[in-house]
Short mmCIF file of C-alpha atoms in Angstrom, two decimals:
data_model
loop_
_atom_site.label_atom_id
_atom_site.label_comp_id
_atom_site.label_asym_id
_atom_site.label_seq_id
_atom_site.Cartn_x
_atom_site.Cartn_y
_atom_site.Cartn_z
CA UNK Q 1 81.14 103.40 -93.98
CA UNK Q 2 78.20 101.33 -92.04
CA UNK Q 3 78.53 102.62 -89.00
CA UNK Q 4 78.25 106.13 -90.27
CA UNK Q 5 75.41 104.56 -91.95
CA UNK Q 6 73.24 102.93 -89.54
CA UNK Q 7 74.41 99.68 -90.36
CA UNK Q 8 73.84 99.58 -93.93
CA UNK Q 9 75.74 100.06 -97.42
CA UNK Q 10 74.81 99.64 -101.43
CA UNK Q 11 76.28 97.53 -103.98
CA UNK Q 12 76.92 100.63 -105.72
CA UNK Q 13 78.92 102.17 -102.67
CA UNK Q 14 80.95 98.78 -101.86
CA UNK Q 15 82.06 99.13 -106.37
CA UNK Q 16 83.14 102.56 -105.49
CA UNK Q 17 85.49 101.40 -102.77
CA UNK Q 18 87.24 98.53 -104.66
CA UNK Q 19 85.33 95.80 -104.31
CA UNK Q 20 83.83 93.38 -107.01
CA UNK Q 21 80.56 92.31 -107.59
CA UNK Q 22 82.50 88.55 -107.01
CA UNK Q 23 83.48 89.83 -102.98
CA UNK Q 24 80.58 90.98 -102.53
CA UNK Q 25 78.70 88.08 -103.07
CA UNK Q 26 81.12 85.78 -101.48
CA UNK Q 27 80.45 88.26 -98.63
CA UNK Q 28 76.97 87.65 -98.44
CA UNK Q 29 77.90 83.80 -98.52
CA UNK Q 30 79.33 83.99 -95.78
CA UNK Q 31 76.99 85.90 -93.94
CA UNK Q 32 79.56 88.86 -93.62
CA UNK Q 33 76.31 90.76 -95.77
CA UNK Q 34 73.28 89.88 -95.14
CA UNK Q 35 70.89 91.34 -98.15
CA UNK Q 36 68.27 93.87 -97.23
CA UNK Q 37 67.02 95.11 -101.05
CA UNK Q 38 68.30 94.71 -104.73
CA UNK Q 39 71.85 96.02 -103.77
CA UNK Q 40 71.44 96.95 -100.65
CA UNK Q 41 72.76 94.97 -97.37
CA UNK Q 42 73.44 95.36 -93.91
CA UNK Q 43 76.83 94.77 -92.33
CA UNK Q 44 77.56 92.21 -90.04
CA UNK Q 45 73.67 91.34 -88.56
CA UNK Q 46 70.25 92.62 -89.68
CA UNK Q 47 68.84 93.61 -86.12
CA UNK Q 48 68.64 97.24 -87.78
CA UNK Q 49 67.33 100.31 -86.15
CA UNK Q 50 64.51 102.39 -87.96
CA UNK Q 51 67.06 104.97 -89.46
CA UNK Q 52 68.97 102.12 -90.89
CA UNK Q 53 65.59 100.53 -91.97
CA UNK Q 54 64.91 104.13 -93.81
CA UNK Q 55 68.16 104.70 -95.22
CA UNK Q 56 68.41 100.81 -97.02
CA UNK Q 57 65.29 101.99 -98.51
CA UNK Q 58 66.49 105.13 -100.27
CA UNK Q 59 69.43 103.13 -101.27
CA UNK Q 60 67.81 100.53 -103.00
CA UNK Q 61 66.56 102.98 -105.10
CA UNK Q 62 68.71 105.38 -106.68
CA UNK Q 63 71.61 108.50 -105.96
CA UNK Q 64 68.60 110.93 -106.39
CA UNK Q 65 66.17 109.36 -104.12
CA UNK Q 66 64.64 110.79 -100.78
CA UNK Q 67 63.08 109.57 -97.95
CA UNK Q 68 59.75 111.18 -98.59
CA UNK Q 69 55.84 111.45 -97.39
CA UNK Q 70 54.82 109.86 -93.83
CA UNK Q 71 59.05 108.69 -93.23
CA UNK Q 72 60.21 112.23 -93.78
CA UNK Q 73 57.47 112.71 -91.22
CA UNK Q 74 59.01 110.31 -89.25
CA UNK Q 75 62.18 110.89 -89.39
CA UNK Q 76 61.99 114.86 -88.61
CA UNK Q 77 60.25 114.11 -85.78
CA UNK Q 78 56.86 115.69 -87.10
CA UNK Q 79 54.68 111.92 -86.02
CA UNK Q 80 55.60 109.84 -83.51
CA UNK Q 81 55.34 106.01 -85.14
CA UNK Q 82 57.60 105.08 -87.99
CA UNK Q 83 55.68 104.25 -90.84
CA UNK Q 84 55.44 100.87 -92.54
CA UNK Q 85 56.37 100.41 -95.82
CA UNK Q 86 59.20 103.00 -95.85
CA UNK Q 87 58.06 105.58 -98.43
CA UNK Q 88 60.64 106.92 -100.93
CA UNK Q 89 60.66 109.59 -103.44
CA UNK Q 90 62.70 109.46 -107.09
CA UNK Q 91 62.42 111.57 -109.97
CA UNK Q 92 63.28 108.17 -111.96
CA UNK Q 93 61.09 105.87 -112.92
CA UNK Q 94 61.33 102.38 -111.76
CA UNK Q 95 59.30 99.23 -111.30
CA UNK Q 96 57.83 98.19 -108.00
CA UNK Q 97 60.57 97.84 -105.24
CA UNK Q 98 58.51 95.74 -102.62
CA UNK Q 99 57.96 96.11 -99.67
CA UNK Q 100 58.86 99.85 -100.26
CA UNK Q 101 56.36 102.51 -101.12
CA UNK Q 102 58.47 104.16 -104.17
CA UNK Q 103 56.77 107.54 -105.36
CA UNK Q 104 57.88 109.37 -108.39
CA UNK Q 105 58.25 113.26 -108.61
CA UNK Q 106 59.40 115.54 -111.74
CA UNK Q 107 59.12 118.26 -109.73
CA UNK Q 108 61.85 117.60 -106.74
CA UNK Q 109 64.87 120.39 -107.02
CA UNK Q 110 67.92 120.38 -104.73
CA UNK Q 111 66.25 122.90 -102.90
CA UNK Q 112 63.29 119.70 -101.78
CA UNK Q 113 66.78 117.70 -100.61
CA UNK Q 114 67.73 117.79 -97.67
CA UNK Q 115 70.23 115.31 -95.00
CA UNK Q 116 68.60 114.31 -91.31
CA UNK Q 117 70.40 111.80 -89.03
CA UNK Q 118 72.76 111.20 -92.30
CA UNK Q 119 69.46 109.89 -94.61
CA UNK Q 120 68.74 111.89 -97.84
CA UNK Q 121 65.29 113.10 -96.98
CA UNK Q 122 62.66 115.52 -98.73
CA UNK Q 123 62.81 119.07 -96.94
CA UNK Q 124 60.22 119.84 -94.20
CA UNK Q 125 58.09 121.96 -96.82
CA UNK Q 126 57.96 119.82 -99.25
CA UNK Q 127 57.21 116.26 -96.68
CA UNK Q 128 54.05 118.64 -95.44
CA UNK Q 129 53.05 119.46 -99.95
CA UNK Q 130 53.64 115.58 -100.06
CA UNK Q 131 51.44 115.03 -97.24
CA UNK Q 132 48.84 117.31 -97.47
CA UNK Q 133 46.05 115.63 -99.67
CA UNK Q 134 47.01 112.54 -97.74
CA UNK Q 135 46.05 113.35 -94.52
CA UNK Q 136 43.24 115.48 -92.92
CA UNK Q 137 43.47 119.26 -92.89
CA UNK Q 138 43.19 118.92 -89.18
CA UNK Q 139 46.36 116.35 -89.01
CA UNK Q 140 48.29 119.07 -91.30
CA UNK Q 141 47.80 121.44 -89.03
CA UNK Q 142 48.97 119.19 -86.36
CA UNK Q 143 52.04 118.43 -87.93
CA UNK Q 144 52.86 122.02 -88.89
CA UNK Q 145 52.15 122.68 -85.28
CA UNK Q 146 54.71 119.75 -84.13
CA UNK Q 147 57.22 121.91 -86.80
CA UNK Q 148 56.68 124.83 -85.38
CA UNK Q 149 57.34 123.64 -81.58
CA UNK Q 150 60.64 122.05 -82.94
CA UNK Q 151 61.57 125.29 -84.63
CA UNK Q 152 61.11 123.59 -87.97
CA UNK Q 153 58.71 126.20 -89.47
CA UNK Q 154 60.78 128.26 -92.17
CA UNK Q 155 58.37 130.47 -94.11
CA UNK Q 156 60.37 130.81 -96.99
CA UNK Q 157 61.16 127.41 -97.89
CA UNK Q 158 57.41 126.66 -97.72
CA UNK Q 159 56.94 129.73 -100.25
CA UNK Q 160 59.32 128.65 -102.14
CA UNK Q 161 57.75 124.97 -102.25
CA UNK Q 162 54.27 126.71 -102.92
CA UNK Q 163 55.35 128.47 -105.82
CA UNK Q 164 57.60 125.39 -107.24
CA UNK Q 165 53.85 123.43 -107.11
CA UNK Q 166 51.06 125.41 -108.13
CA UNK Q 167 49.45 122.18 -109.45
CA UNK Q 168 50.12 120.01 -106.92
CA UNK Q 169 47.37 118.02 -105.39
CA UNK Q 170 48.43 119.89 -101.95
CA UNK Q 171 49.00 122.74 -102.54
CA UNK Q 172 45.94 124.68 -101.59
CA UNK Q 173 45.56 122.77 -98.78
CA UNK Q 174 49.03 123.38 -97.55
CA UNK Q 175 48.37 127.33 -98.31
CA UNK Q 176 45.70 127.30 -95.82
CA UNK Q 177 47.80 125.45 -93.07
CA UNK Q 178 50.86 127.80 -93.71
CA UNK Q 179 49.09 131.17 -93.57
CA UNK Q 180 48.18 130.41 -89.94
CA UNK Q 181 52.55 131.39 -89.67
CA UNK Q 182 52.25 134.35 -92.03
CA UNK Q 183 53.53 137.37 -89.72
CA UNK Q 184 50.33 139.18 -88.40
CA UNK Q 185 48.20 141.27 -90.60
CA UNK Q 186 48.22 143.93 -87.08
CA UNK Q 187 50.29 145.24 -84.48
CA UNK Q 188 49.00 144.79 -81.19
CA UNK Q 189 47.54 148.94 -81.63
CA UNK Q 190 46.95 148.67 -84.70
CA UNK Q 191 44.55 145.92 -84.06
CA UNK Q 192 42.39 147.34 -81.31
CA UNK Q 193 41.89 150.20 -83.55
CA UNK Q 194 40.71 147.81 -86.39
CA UNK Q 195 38.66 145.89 -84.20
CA UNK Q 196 36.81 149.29 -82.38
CA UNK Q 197 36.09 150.20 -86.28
CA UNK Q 198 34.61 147.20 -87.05
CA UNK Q 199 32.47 147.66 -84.10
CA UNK Q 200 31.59 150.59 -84.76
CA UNK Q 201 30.31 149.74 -88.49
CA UNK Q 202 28.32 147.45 -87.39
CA UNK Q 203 26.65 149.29 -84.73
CA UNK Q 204 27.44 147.24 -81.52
CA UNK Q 205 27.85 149.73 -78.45
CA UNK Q 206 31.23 150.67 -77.72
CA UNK Q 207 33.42 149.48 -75.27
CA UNK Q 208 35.94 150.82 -72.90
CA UNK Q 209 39.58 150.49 -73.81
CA UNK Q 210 42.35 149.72 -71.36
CA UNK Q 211 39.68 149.42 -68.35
CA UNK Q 212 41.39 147.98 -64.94
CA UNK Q 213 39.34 144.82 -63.22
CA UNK Q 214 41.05 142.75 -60.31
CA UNK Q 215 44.53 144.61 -61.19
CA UNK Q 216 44.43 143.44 -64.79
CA UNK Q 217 44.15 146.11 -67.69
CA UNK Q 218 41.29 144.51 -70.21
CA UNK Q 219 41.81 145.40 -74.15
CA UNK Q 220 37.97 146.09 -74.76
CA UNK Q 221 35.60 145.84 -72.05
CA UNK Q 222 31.54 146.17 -71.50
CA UNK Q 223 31.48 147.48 -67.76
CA UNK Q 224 27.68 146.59 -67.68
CA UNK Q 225 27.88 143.37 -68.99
CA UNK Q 226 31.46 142.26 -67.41
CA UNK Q 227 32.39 140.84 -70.72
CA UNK Q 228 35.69 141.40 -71.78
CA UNK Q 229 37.44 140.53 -75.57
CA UNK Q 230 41.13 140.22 -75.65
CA UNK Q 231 43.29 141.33 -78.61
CA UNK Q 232 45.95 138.52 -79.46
CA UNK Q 233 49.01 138.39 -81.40
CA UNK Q 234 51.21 135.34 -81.43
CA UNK Q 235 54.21 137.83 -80.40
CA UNK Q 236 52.87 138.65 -77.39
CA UNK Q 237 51.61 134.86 -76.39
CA UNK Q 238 53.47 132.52 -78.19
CA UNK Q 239 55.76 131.39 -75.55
CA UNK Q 240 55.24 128.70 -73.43
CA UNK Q 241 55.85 131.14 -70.07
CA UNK Q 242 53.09 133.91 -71.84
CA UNK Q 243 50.71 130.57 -72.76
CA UNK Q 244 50.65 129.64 -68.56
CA UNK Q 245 50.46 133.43 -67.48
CA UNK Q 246 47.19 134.21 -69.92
CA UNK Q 247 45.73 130.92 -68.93
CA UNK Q 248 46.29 132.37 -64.81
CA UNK Q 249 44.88 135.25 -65.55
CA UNK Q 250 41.62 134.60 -67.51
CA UNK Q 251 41.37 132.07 -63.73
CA UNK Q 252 41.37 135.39 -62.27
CA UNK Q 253 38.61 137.37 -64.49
CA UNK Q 254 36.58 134.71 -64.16
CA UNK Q 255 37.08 134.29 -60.59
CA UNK Q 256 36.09 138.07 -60.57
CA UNK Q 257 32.78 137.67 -62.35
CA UNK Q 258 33.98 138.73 -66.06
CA UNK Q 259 33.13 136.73 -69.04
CA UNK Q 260 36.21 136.86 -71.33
CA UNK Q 261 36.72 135.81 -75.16
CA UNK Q 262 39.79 136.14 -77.19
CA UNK Q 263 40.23 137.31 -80.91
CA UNK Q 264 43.21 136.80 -82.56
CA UNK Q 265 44.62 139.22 -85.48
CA UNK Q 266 44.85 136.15 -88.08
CA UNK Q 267 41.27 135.54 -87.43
CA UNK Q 268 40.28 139.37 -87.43
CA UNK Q 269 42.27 139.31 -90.39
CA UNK Q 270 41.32 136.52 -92.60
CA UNK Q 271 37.33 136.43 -91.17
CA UNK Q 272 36.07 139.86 -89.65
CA UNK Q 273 32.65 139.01 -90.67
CA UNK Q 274 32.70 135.63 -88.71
CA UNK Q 275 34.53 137.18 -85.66
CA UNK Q 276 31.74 140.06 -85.22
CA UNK Q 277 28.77 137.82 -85.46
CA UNK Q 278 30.72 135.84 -82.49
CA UNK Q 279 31.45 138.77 -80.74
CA UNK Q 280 27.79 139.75 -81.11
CA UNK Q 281 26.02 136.81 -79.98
CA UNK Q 282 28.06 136.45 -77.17
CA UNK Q 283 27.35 140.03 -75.65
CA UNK Q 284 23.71 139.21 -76.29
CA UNK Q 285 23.94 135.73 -74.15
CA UNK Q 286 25.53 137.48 -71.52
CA UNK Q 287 22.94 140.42 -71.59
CA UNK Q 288 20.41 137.86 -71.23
CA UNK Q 289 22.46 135.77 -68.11
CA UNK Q 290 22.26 138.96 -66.34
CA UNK Q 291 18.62 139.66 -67.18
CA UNK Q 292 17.62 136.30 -65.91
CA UNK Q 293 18.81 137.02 -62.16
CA UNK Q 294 22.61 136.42 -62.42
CA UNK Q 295 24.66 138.59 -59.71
CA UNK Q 296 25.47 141.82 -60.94
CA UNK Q 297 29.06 143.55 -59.35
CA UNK Q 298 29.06 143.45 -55.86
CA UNK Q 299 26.02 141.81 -54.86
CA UNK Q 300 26.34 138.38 -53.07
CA UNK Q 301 24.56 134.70 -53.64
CA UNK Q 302 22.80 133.21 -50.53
CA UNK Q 303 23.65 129.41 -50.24
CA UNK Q 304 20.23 129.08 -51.65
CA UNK Q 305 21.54 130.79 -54.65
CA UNK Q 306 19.40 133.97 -54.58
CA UNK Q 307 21.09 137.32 -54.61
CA UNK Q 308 20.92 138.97 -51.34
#
């Protein structure tokens, strides 16, 4: 049983196997046990590794606890130190289990449960509810972002958690982080024709559409202002392949005199106001770069920098 548990074993688990509370302590005696919590030991030596570390904890607790909060982080690989104290999670009330960090919840469900590395743990969804008014909204989204990359990010099970918590002191921060994932409000079409509209409405001068510059076929572009706005949707970019060929390219545009800026469909989506004003002010910067002597298409700088 230790070594399928990182070293480590209850009271409770050694009962259930036939021993007495008598062997057990003569055990310990003898330095067979060596005792890590209240009814908890590890077997044999205590050089433990972190997992063992994390799983004595949830044992010293109780059969419904969960490694929770900034372990959970931990242990699914969402931050990169393990924490210290080891944080735990019961929906039982207990007094203080030094040096563990022992949180109570009314609200866990077998659906917050989960098993990592053979350690009862809280579900990704609800470690990120549990962390959220902890941490900045800027780490959040850093560790939804380290989900995501591990293929961790399961929309359902973080609207299921959402709905589960209403009240929770996360929640609404965790909405936020989580809609980023939502599937996009637009097709890749369907949002050049919302963005031309929204142009349109709000009088800036209209672009060209699908308009060819150094072999590369630009979603909107301003032929007298070589500016250029591309349309995003994480379908199209969000591989790590797409990331270095987009990154290449706008190299290339830049190389070739346009000024490029990219709008994505969650922010066209969630803040078309904001993204117009952007969009705006940056045709009316580069209106005024070129009216202040900077090299229209074609012509050519002296070393002096003068066109010529």
């Amino acid at each position: 049983m230790a070594a399928r548990q990182h070293g480590v074993v209850s009271i409770r688990q050694l009962c259930g196997l036939g021993y007495s509370h008598a062997s057990v302590e003569r055990a310990a005696m003898a330095g067979r046990l060596h005792r890590l919590h209240q009814g908890v030991y590890a077997v044999g030596h205590t050089e433990l590794s972190l997992h063992g570390r994390c799983l004595a904890g949830v044992l010293a607790c109780d059969s419904n606890a969960l490694l929770s909060h900034y372990s959970a982080a931990w242990l699914w690989g969402l931050l990169s130190t393990q924490p210290v104290p080891v944080h735990v999670t019961t929906s039982v009330r207990r007094k203080r289990r030094a040096p563990l960090c022992v949180h109570h919840s009314q609200t866990l469900t077998d659906a917050d449960r989960a098993m990592e590395d053979g350690i009862p743990v809280t579900s990704v969804a609800r470690t990120a509810l549990d962390l959220a008014p902890r941490i900045r909204p800027a780490s959040l989204e850093r560790l939804l972002q380290r989900a995501e990359e591990l293929k961790l990010i399961h929309l359902p099970e973080f609207e299921s958690v959402l709905a589960r918590n209403r009240g929770h002191h996360g929640a609404s921060r965790l909405r936020r982080a989580v809609d980023l994932y939502a599937p996009p409000a637009f097709t890749r079409s369907g949002l050049e024709r919302r963005f031309l509209g929204l142009l349109i409405e709000a009088g800036i001068a209209t672009p060209a559409t699908g308009y060819n510059v150094a072999g590369f076929e630009l979603d909107v572009y301003w032929p007298d202002l070589r500016f250029a706005v591309e349309l995003d949707v994480f379908e199209t970019h969000g591989s790590h392949r797409s990331f270095e060929a987009d990154r290449l390219r706008d190299e290339d545009l830049k190389l070739a005199g346009v000024e490029l800026t990219r709008v994505t469909g969650y922010r066209l989506g969630r803040e078309p106001d904001r993204v117009l004003e952007r969009v705006a002010r940056l045709l009316e910067q580069r209106a005024a770069g070129l009216s202040d002597g900077e090299a229209r298409p074609g012509a050519r700088r002296s070393p002096a920098g003068g066109a010529r």
